[in-house]
XYZ file of C-alpha atoms in Angstrom:
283
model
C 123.641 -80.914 284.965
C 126.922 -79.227 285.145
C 130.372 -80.753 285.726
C 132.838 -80.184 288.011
C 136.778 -81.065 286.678
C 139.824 -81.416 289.379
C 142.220 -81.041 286.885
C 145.900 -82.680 286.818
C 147.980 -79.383 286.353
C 148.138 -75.831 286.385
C 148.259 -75.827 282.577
C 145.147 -77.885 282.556
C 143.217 -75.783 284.973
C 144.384 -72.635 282.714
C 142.962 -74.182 279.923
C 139.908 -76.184 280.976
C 139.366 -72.036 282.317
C 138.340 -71.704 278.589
C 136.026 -74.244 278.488
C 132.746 -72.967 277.404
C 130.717 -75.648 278.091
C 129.003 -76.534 281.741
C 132.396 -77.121 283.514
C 132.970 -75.791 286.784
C 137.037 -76.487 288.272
C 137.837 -77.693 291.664
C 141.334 -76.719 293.108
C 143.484 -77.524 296.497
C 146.025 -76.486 297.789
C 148.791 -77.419 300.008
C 147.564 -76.643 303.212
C 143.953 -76.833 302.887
C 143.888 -80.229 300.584
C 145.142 -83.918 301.596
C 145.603 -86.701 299.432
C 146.513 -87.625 295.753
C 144.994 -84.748 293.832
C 146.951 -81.617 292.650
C 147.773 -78.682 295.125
C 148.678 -75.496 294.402
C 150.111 -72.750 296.721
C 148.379 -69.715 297.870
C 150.027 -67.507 295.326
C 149.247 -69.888 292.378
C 145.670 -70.107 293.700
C 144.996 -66.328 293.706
C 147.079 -66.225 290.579
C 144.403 -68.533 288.787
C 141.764 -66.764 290.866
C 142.837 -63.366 288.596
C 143.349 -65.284 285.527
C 139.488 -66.529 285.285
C 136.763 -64.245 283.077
C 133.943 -65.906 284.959
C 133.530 -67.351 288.492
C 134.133 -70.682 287.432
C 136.549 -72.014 290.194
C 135.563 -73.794 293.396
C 137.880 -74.548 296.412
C 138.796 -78.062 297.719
C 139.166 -77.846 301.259
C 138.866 -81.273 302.687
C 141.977 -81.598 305.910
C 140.799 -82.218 309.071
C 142.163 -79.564 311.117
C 144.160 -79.698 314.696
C 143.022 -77.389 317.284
C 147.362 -75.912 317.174
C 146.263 -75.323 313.332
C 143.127 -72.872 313.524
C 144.328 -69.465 313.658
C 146.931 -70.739 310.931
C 144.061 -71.713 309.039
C 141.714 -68.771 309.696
C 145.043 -66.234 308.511
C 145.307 -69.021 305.389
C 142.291 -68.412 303.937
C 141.962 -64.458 304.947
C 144.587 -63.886 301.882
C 141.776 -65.960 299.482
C 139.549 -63.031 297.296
C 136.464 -64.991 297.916
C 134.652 -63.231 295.992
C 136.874 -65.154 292.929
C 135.446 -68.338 294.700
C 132.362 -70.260 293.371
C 132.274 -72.625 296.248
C 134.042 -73.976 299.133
C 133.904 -77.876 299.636
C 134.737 -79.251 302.619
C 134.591 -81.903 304.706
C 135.614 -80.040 308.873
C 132.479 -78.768 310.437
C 134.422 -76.352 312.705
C 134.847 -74.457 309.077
C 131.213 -73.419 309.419
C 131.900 -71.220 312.370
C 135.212 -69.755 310.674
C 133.399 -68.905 307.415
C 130.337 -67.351 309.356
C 133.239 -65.217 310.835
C 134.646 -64.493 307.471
C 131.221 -63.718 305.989
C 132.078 -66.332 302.913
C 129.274 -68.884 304.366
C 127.114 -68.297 301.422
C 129.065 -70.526 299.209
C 129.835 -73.786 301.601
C 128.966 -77.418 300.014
C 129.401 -80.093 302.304
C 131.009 -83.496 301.321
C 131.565 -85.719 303.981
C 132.571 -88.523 301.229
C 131.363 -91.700 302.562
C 129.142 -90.491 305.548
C 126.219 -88.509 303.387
C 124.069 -91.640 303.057
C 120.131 -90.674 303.286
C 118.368 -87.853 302.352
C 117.761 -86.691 305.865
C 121.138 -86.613 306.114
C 121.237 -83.934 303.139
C 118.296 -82.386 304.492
C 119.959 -81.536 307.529
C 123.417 -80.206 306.055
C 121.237 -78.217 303.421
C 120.066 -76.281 306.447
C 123.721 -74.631 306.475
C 125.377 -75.400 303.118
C 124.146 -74.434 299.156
C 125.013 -77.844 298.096
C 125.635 -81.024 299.470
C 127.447 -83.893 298.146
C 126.415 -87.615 297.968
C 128.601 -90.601 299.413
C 129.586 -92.711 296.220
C 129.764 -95.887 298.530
C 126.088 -96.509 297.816
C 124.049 -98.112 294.968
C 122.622 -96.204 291.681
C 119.103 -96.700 292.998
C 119.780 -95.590 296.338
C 121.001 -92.334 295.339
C 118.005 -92.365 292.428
C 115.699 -92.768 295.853
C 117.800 -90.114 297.817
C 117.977 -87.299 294.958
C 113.946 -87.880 294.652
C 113.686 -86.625 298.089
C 115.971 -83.339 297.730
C 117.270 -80.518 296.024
C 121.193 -79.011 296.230
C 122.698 -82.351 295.585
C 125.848 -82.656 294.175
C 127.330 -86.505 293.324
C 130.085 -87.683 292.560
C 130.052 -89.569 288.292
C 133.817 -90.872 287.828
C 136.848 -91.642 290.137
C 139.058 -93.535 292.526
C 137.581 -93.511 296.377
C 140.014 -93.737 299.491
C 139.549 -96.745 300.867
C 141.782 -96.685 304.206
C 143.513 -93.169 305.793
C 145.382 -92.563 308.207
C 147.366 -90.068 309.916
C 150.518 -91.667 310.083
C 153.462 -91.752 307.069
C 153.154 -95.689 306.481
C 155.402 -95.606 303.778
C 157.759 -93.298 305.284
C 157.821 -95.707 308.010
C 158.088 -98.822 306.310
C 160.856 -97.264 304.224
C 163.173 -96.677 307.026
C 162.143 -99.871 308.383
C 162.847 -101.822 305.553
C 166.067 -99.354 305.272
C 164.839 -98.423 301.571
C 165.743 -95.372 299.926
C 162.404 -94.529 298.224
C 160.766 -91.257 298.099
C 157.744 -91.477 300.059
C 155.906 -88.986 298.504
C 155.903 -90.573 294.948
C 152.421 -91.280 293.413
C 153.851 -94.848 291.792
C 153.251 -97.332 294.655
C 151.106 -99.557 295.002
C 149.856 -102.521 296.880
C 149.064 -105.581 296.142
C 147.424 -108.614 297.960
C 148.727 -112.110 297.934
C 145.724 -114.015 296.238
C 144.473 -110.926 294.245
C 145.641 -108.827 290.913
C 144.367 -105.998 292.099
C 146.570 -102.754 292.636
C 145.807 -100.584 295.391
C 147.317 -97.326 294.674
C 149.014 -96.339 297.927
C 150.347 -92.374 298.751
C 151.698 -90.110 301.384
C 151.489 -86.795 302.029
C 152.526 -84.438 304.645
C 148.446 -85.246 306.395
C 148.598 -88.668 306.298
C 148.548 -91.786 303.983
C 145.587 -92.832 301.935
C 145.159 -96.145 299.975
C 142.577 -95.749 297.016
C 140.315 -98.447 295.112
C 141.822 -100.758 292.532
C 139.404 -99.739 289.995
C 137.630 -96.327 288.689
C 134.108 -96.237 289.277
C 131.977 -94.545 287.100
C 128.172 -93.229 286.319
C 127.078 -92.849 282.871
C 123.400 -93.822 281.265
C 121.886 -93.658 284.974
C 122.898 -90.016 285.019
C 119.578 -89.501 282.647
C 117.683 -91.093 285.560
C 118.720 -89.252 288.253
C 116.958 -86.206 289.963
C 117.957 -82.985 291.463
C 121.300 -82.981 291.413
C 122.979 -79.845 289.923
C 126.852 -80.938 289.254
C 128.384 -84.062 288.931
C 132.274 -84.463 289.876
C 134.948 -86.235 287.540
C 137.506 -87.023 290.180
C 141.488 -87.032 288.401
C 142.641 -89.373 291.528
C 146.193 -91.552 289.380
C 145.628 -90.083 286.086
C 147.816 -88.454 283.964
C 146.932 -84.966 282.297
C 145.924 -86.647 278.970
C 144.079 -89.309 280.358
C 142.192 -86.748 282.503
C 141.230 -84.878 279.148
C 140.222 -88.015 277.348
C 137.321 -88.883 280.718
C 136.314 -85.131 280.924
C 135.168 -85.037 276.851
C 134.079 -88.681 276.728
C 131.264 -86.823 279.808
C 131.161 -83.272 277.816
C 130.406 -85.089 274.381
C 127.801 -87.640 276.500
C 130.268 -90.477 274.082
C 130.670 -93.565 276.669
C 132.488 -95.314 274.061
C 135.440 -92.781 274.285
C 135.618 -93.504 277.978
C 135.661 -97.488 277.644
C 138.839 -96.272 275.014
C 140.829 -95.011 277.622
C 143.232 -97.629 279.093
C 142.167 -97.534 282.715
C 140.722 -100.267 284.414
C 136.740 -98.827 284.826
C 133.679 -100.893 287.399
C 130.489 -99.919 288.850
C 131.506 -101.408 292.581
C 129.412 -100.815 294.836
C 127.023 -98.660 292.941
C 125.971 -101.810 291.527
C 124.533 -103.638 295.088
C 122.852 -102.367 297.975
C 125.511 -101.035 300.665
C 123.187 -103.081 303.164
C 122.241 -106.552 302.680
C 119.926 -108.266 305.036
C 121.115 -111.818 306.144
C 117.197 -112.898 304.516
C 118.429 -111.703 301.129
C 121.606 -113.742 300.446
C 120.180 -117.052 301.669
């Protein structure tokens, strides 16, 4: 099983680059990527593209793209050298079409985040993509029971998931509202419920606003368990570049103690239950 890192900086990209174990890097940028994960422009892209001695890179293209946006898009990625590019993930099914028309739809993985439930579900995007990846919003022995069933699996081992998006700038909005003078597009906020201790990390971007899980989630001894799946993902989603670095050699050194050492708050959620419960089974 190889890893794939989504690292916190263009220093750490540079020199998680020289990494030789299994590592694999994930990039965005700012027009193809959304939420709290770094972006890089198109010239510091093709920059790092240059920079790399082996295809080792992957691109993170996960918007969801306006009709007034798809020539903009299709010109976007025309100054990529794709042939730098491991894989594209994404998550808009009209990029199928574009890449077919861009003759780049040889390296496609699909990752619909919480949607890619079953293994017919992965059967059918398999039809069309090398890889697909795994919704972490079901249990350890579902995806055991899906990864059984199929090959070109990707999942996703450590991270925060977005647990409400939408379009609008909430906290742009409540700012003005509130008549605040707060940068909207900070990554500090957070929010917190009246009866709960939980923080709900809160951010804004230029697509949208996203609110993320309290807690990271996190796969470790069940990885030996699981089937058929070819790369596992270490989402950076809040973290700071040496925190990052601390969860990507506690997975490269297989050292779970070194994880449970960094000071994040770490839980299972709901890869510990069923994602459906029958009203027979709870009685």
């Amino acid at each position: 099983m190889k890893y794939i890192l989504e690292p916190v900086s263009k220093n750490q990209i540079i020199e998680f680059l020289g990494c030789r174990k299994k590592t694999d890097i994930l990039i965005g940028t700012d027009f193809l990527t959304s939420g709290d994960s770094y972006k890089m422009s198109l010239d510091e892209l093709n920059e790092i593209l240059h920079l790399q001695k082996n295809i080792k890179v992957s691109l993170k293209i996960n918007r969801l793209f306006h009709e007034k946006e798809l020539e903009q898009l299709i010109n976007y990625l025309k100054q990529i050298d794709f042939n730098k590019i491991k894989f594209v993930f994404y998550s808009d099914l009209c990029l199928i079409d574009i890449f077919s028309m861009l003759n780049i739809d040889d390296k496609l993985v699909y990752d619909a985040y919480t949607y890619t439930t079953n293994y017919l579900d992965v059967l059918e995007y398999s039809r069309y993509n090398k890889y697909v990846v795994v919704s972490n919003q079901i249990s350890t022995s579902e995806i055991a029971s899906l990864t059984n069933k199929t090959n070109n699996v990707i999942i996703y081992g450590f991270g925060k998931s977005v647990i409400f998006y939408s379009k609008r700038p909430l906290l742009s909005n409540y700012f003005k509202y509130r008549n605040l003078n707060y940068d909207a597009n900070d990554r500090n906020y957070n929010l917190k419920e009246e009866f709960r201790e939980d923080l709900y990390h809160i951010y804004e971007d230029e697509h949208g606003s996203y609110v993320y899980e309290p807690k990271y989630y996190y796969l470790f001894d069940e990885l030996k368990d699981l089937n058929n799946v070819d790369y596992l993902i270490l989402n950076s989603t809040s973290l700071n570049a040496k925190q990052y670095k601390q969860v990507v050699n506690a997975y490269l050194n297989n050292n779970f103690e070194k994880l449970l050492e960094i000071n994040i708050p770490l839980y299972k959620g709901i890869m510990e239950t069923k994602s459906v419960l029958l009203k027979s089974e709870v009685e």
